[in-house]
């Protein structure tokens, strides 16, 4: 898990300009060595917002939205990861699987629910062209929940004194990684989430230099 967090932080540090959701999406693709990906986030009732990495797979998320079927709707409805080999017709979503075959080729699609506050808030999709067994289900769930929490800010709301600790720690992370404030706070939140501890505890570790970040990790 620490290695995944380091990979995520390093990927985010490469780009501080584009929208946050797109950068998170590409960071997940980089961290897990996928060839494409997407984030589908629930908006209002019946509303979904999706961002995709550019390339051959970017039309597959809108296709599932239009058809109302596919691995993403299934993962969202069942709160369970769905793994599908594109290029074969699947009984649960015959139209999508038939239309996606020529687009996807020999690709494995992982659709993993993102949770925040104990609820499914969207789905992380990853398109992988090599051995599907190379991806740990635990890693996928962990990363998806990190992204869900980061997108919706699903963390404790610190009081005034704790905010001071948090922003001082964020300043140190900014100096270590050369990233923006939002990204530094996301890195701290991700560590708190992964360690099942408080933001204050992570901030103290950063300030006391018990926890440091490096682009060379």
Tab-separated table of C-alpha atoms in Angstrom:
chain	number	residue	atom	x	y	z
A	1	UNK	CA	0.000	0.000	0.000
A	2	UNK	CA	2.740	2.585	0.748
A	3	UNK	CA	4.175	1.939	-2.715
A	4	UNK	CA	0.796	2.635	-4.321
A	5	UNK	CA	0.494	5.896	-2.401
A	6	UNK	CA	3.965	6.949	-3.520
A	7	UNK	CA	3.168	6.131	-7.149
A	8	UNK	CA	-0.076	8.098	-6.912
A	9	UNK	CA	1.684	11.115	-5.380
A	10	UNK	CA	4.448	11.033	-8.003
A	11	UNK	CA	1.943	10.873	-10.846
A	12	UNK	CA	-0.072	13.795	-9.444
A	13	UNK	CA	3.118	15.827	-9.156
A	14	UNK	CA	3.680	15.597	-12.916
A	15	UNK	CA	0.685	17.820	-13.698
A	16	UNK	CA	-0.679	20.644	-11.568
A	17	UNK	CA	-2.793	22.381	-14.236
A	18	UNK	CA	-5.585	20.150	-15.514
A	19	UNK	CA	-8.803	19.449	-13.580
A	20	UNK	CA	-8.436	17.402	-10.397
A	21	UNK	CA	-10.643	14.490	-11.510
A	22	UNK	CA	-8.715	14.012	-14.764
A	23	UNK	CA	-5.392	14.079	-12.961
A	24	UNK	CA	-6.616	11.541	-10.416
A	25	UNK	CA	-7.818	9.320	-13.239
A	26	UNK	CA	-4.473	9.377	-15.022
A	27	UNK	CA	-2.630	8.894	-11.726
A	28	UNK	CA	-4.579	5.655	-11.163
A	29	UNK	CA	-3.719	4.480	-14.681
A	30	UNK	CA	-0.039	5.222	-14.057
A	31	UNK	CA	0.043	3.699	-10.574
A	32	UNK	CA	-1.418	0.381	-11.728
A	33	UNK	CA	0.257	0.234	-15.128
A	34	UNK	CA	-3.016	0.230	-17.059
A	35	UNK	CA	-3.430	1.377	-20.659
A	36	UNK	CA	-6.484	3.543	-20.059
A	37	UNK	CA	-9.003	4.451	-17.402
A	38	UNK	CA	-12.023	6.454	-16.360
A	39	UNK	CA	-13.759	7.808	-13.282
A	40	UNK	CA	-17.548	7.742	-13.240
A	41	UNK	CA	-18.960	9.762	-10.346
A	42	UNK	CA	-22.568	9.919	-9.222
A	43	UNK	CA	-24.067	13.396	-9.387
A	44	UNK	CA	-27.721	14.081	-8.705
A	45	UNK	CA	-30.498	11.477	-9.130
A	46	UNK	CA	-29.876	9.633	-12.388
A	47	UNK	CA	-26.855	11.811	-13.156
A	48	UNK	CA	-23.298	10.600	-13.700
A	49	UNK	CA	-20.166	12.531	-14.531
A	50	UNK	CA	-17.341	10.674	-16.264
A	51	UNK	CA	-13.789	11.603	-17.169
A	52	UNK	CA	-11.604	9.315	-19.283
A	53	UNK	CA	-8.002	9.198	-20.369
A	54	UNK	CA	-7.713	9.988	-24.083
A	55	UNK	CA	-7.337	7.100	-26.483
A	56	UNK	CA	-9.077	3.994	-27.765
A	57	UNK	CA	-11.165	3.418	-24.624
A	58	UNK	CA	-12.558	6.889	-23.964
A	59	UNK	CA	-15.860	6.176	-25.740
A	60	UNK	CA	-16.661	3.098	-23.645
A	61	UNK	CA	-17.843	4.992	-20.544
A	62	UNK	CA	-20.364	7.150	-22.475
A	63	UNK	CA	-21.488	4.018	-24.325
A	64	UNK	CA	-22.415	2.323	-21.045
A	65	UNK	CA	-24.237	5.452	-19.901
A	66	UNK	CA	-26.296	5.600	-23.099
A	67	UNK	CA	-27.112	1.888	-23.089
A	68	UNK	CA	-27.703	1.651	-19.350
A	69	UNK	CA	-25.714	-1.587	-19.222
A	70	UNK	CA	-22.123	-2.679	-18.810
A	71	UNK	CA	-19.528	-3.379	-16.119
A	72	UNK	CA	-19.702	0.160	-14.691
A	73	UNK	CA	-23.481	0.168	-14.022
A	74	UNK	CA	-23.173	-3.378	-12.654
A	75	UNK	CA	-20.313	-2.481	-10.288
A	76	UNK	CA	-22.197	0.598	-9.127
A	77	UNK	CA	-25.445	-1.254	-8.512
A	78	UNK	CA	-23.913	-4.304	-6.798
A	79	UNK	CA	-21.090	-2.545	-4.919
A	80	UNK	CA	-18.708	-5.225	-6.153
A	81	UNK	CA	-15.748	-5.133	-8.554
A	82	UNK	CA	-16.543	-6.439	-12.041
A	83	UNK	CA	-13.838	-7.885	-14.296
A	84	UNK	CA	-14.704	-8.341	-17.973
A	85	UNK	CA	-12.660	-9.503	-20.934
A	86	UNK	CA	-13.679	-7.297	-23.832
A	87	UNK	CA	-14.129	-9.020	-27.171
A	88	UNK	CA	-16.586	-11.626	-25.850
A	89	UNK	CA	-20.368	-11.305	-25.593
A	90	UNK	CA	-21.554	-11.197	-21.979
A	91	UNK	CA	-25.101	-12.275	-21.102
A	92	UNK	CA	-25.541	-9.539	-18.472
A	93	UNK	CA	-24.877	-6.755	-21.027
A	94	UNK	CA	-25.054	-8.220	-24.537
A	95	UNK	CA	-25.342	-4.942	-26.445
A	96	UNK	CA	-22.431	-3.233	-24.722
A	97	UNK	CA	-20.146	-6.256	-24.956
A	98	UNK	CA	-20.897	-6.651	-28.644
A	99	UNK	CA	-20.273	-2.973	-29.433
A	100	UNK	CA	-17.201	-2.731	-27.186
A	101	UNK	CA	-15.448	-5.724	-28.721
A	102	UNK	CA	-14.041	-3.976	-31.818
A	103	UNK	CA	-13.048	-0.953	-29.703
A	104	UNK	CA	-11.432	-2.821	-26.864
A	105	UNK	CA	-9.815	-5.745	-28.620
A	106	UNK	CA	-8.027	-8.091	-26.232
A	107	UNK	CA	-8.479	-5.956	-23.153
A	108	UNK	CA	-9.547	-6.650	-19.580
A	109	UNK	CA	-11.822	-4.027	-18.045
A	110	UNK	CA	-11.808	-3.646	-14.274
A	111	UNK	CA	-14.774	-1.705	-12.886
A	112	UNK	CA	-14.229	-1.058	-9.172
A	113	UNK	CA	-16.709	0.793	-6.926
A	114	UNK	CA	-15.401	3.940	-5.249
A	115	UNK	CA	-16.703	4.480	-1.718
A	116	UNK	CA	-16.875	7.553	0.486
A	117	UNK	CA	-18.688	7.788	3.784
A	118	UNK	CA	-19.700	4.133	3.521
A	119	UNK	CA	-21.560	4.665	0.246
A	120	UNK	CA	-20.742	3.974	-3.392
A	121	UNK	CA	-20.035	7.323	-5.053
A	122	UNK	CA	-18.811	6.105	-8.430
A	123	UNK	CA	-16.635	3.611	-10.268
A	124	UNK	CA	-12.959	3.495	-11.187
A	125	UNK	CA	-12.479	1.810	-14.574
A	126	UNK	CA	-9.117	0.468	-15.731
A	127	UNK	CA	-8.318	-1.011	-19.140
A	128	UNK	CA	-5.435	-3.493	-19.098
A	129	UNK	CA	-3.912	-5.273	-22.086
A	130	UNK	CA	-1.462	-7.563	-20.281
A	131	UNK	CA	-1.992	-10.353	-17.711
A	132	UNK	CA	-5.167	-9.532	-15.732
A	133	UNK	CA	-3.873	-11.611	-12.813
A	134	UNK	CA	-1.073	-9.080	-12.325
A	135	UNK	CA	-3.510	-6.726	-10.573
A	136	UNK	CA	-4.272	-7.341	-6.912
A	137	UNK	CA	-7.971	-7.031	-6.082
A	138	UNK	CA	-6.948	-5.509	-2.754
A	139	UNK	CA	-4.853	-2.862	-4.519
A	140	UNK	CA	-7.725	-2.011	-6.856
A	141	UNK	CA	-10.246	-1.622	-4.018
A	142	UNK	CA	-7.794	0.396	-1.947
A	143	UNK	CA	-7.009	2.795	-4.778
A	144	UNK	CA	-10.673	3.174	-5.749
A	145	UNK	CA	-11.633	4.117	-2.192
A	146	UNK	CA	-8.730	6.561	-1.969
A	147	UNK	CA	-9.960	8.255	-5.149
A	148	UNK	CA	-13.570	8.323	-3.913
A	149	UNK	CA	-12.509	9.937	-0.645
A	150	UNK	CA	-10.264	12.433	-2.470
A	151	UNK	CA	-12.954	13.447	-4.963
A	152	UNK	CA	-15.603	14.076	-2.324
A	153	UNK	CA	-13.354	15.200	0.524
A	154	UNK	CA	-14.631	12.356	2.705
A	155	UNK	CA	-12.494	13.018	5.751
A	156	UNK	CA	-13.055	14.334	9.216
A	157	UNK	CA	-13.436	18.103	9.383
A	158	UNK	CA	-10.702	19.315	11.760
A	159	UNK	CA	-11.257	22.188	14.149
A	160	UNK	CA	-9.262	25.419	13.966
A	161	UNK	CA	-6.186	24.174	15.827
A	162	UNK	CA	-6.056	20.950	13.816
A	163	UNK	CA	-6.366	22.883	10.564
A	164	UNK	CA	-3.185	24.715	11.499
A	165	UNK	CA	-1.367	21.382	11.941
A	166	UNK	CA	-2.787	20.121	8.669
A	167	UNK	CA	-1.765	23.151	6.632
A	168	UNK	CA	1.727	23.219	8.127
A	169	UNK	CA	2.124	19.561	7.175
A	170	UNK	CA	0.764	20.273	3.705
A	171	UNK	CA	3.449	22.941	3.331
A	172	UNK	CA	6.138	20.341	3.989
A	173	UNK	CA	4.600	17.915	1.477
A	174	UNK	CA	4.498	20.731	-1.099
A	175	UNK	CA	8.204	21.350	-0.538
A	176	UNK	CA	9.038	17.632	-0.786
A	177	UNK	CA	7.021	16.863	-3.918
A	178	UNK	CA	6.690	20.212	-5.667
A	179	UNK	CA	2.900	19.923	-5.868
A	180	UNK	CA	-0.011	22.239	-5.091
A	181	UNK	CA	-1.954	22.663	-1.865
A	182	UNK	CA	-4.917	20.541	-3.017
A	183	UNK	CA	-2.617	17.709	-4.043
A	184	UNK	CA	-0.634	17.860	-0.792
A	185	UNK	CA	-3.827	17.651	1.255
A	186	UNK	CA	-4.950	14.702	-0.880
A	187	UNK	CA	-1.662	12.890	-0.174
A	188	UNK	CA	-2.133	13.431	3.575
A	189	UNK	CA	-5.757	12.258	3.384
A	190	UNK	CA	-4.706	9.166	1.441
A	191	UNK	CA	-2.169	8.250	4.101
A	192	UNK	CA	-4.697	8.779	6.894
A	193	UNK	CA	-7.170	6.587	5.024
A	194	UNK	CA	-4.649	3.817	4.335
A	195	UNK	CA	-3.459	3.727	7.955
A	196	UNK	CA	-6.958	4.059	9.460
A	197	UNK	CA	-5.755	7.003	11.496
A	198	UNK	CA	-6.584	10.681	11.866
A	199	UNK	CA	-5.430	13.594	9.748
A	200	UNK	CA	-3.851	15.075	12.887
A	201	UNK	CA	-1.760	11.941	13.414
A	202	UNK	CA	-0.447	11.994	9.835
A	203	UNK	CA	0.224	15.739	10.053
A	204	UNK	CA	2.239	15.220	13.234
A	205	UNK	CA	4.274	12.462	11.564
A	206	UNK	CA	5.037	14.761	8.634
A	207	UNK	CA	5.998	17.691	10.861
A	208	UNK	CA	8.201	15.493	13.054
A	209	UNK	CA	9.765	14.021	9.876
A	210	UNK	CA	8.688	10.506	10.783
A	211	UNK	CA	6.897	10.501	7.412
A	212	UNK	CA	8.438	11.994	4.281
A	213	UNK	CA	7.647	11.854	0.573
A	214	UNK	CA	9.992	11.744	-2.379
A	215	UNK	CA	9.541	11.583	-6.133
A	216	UNK	CA	12.299	8.951	-6.136
A	217	UNK	CA	10.318	6.484	-3.995
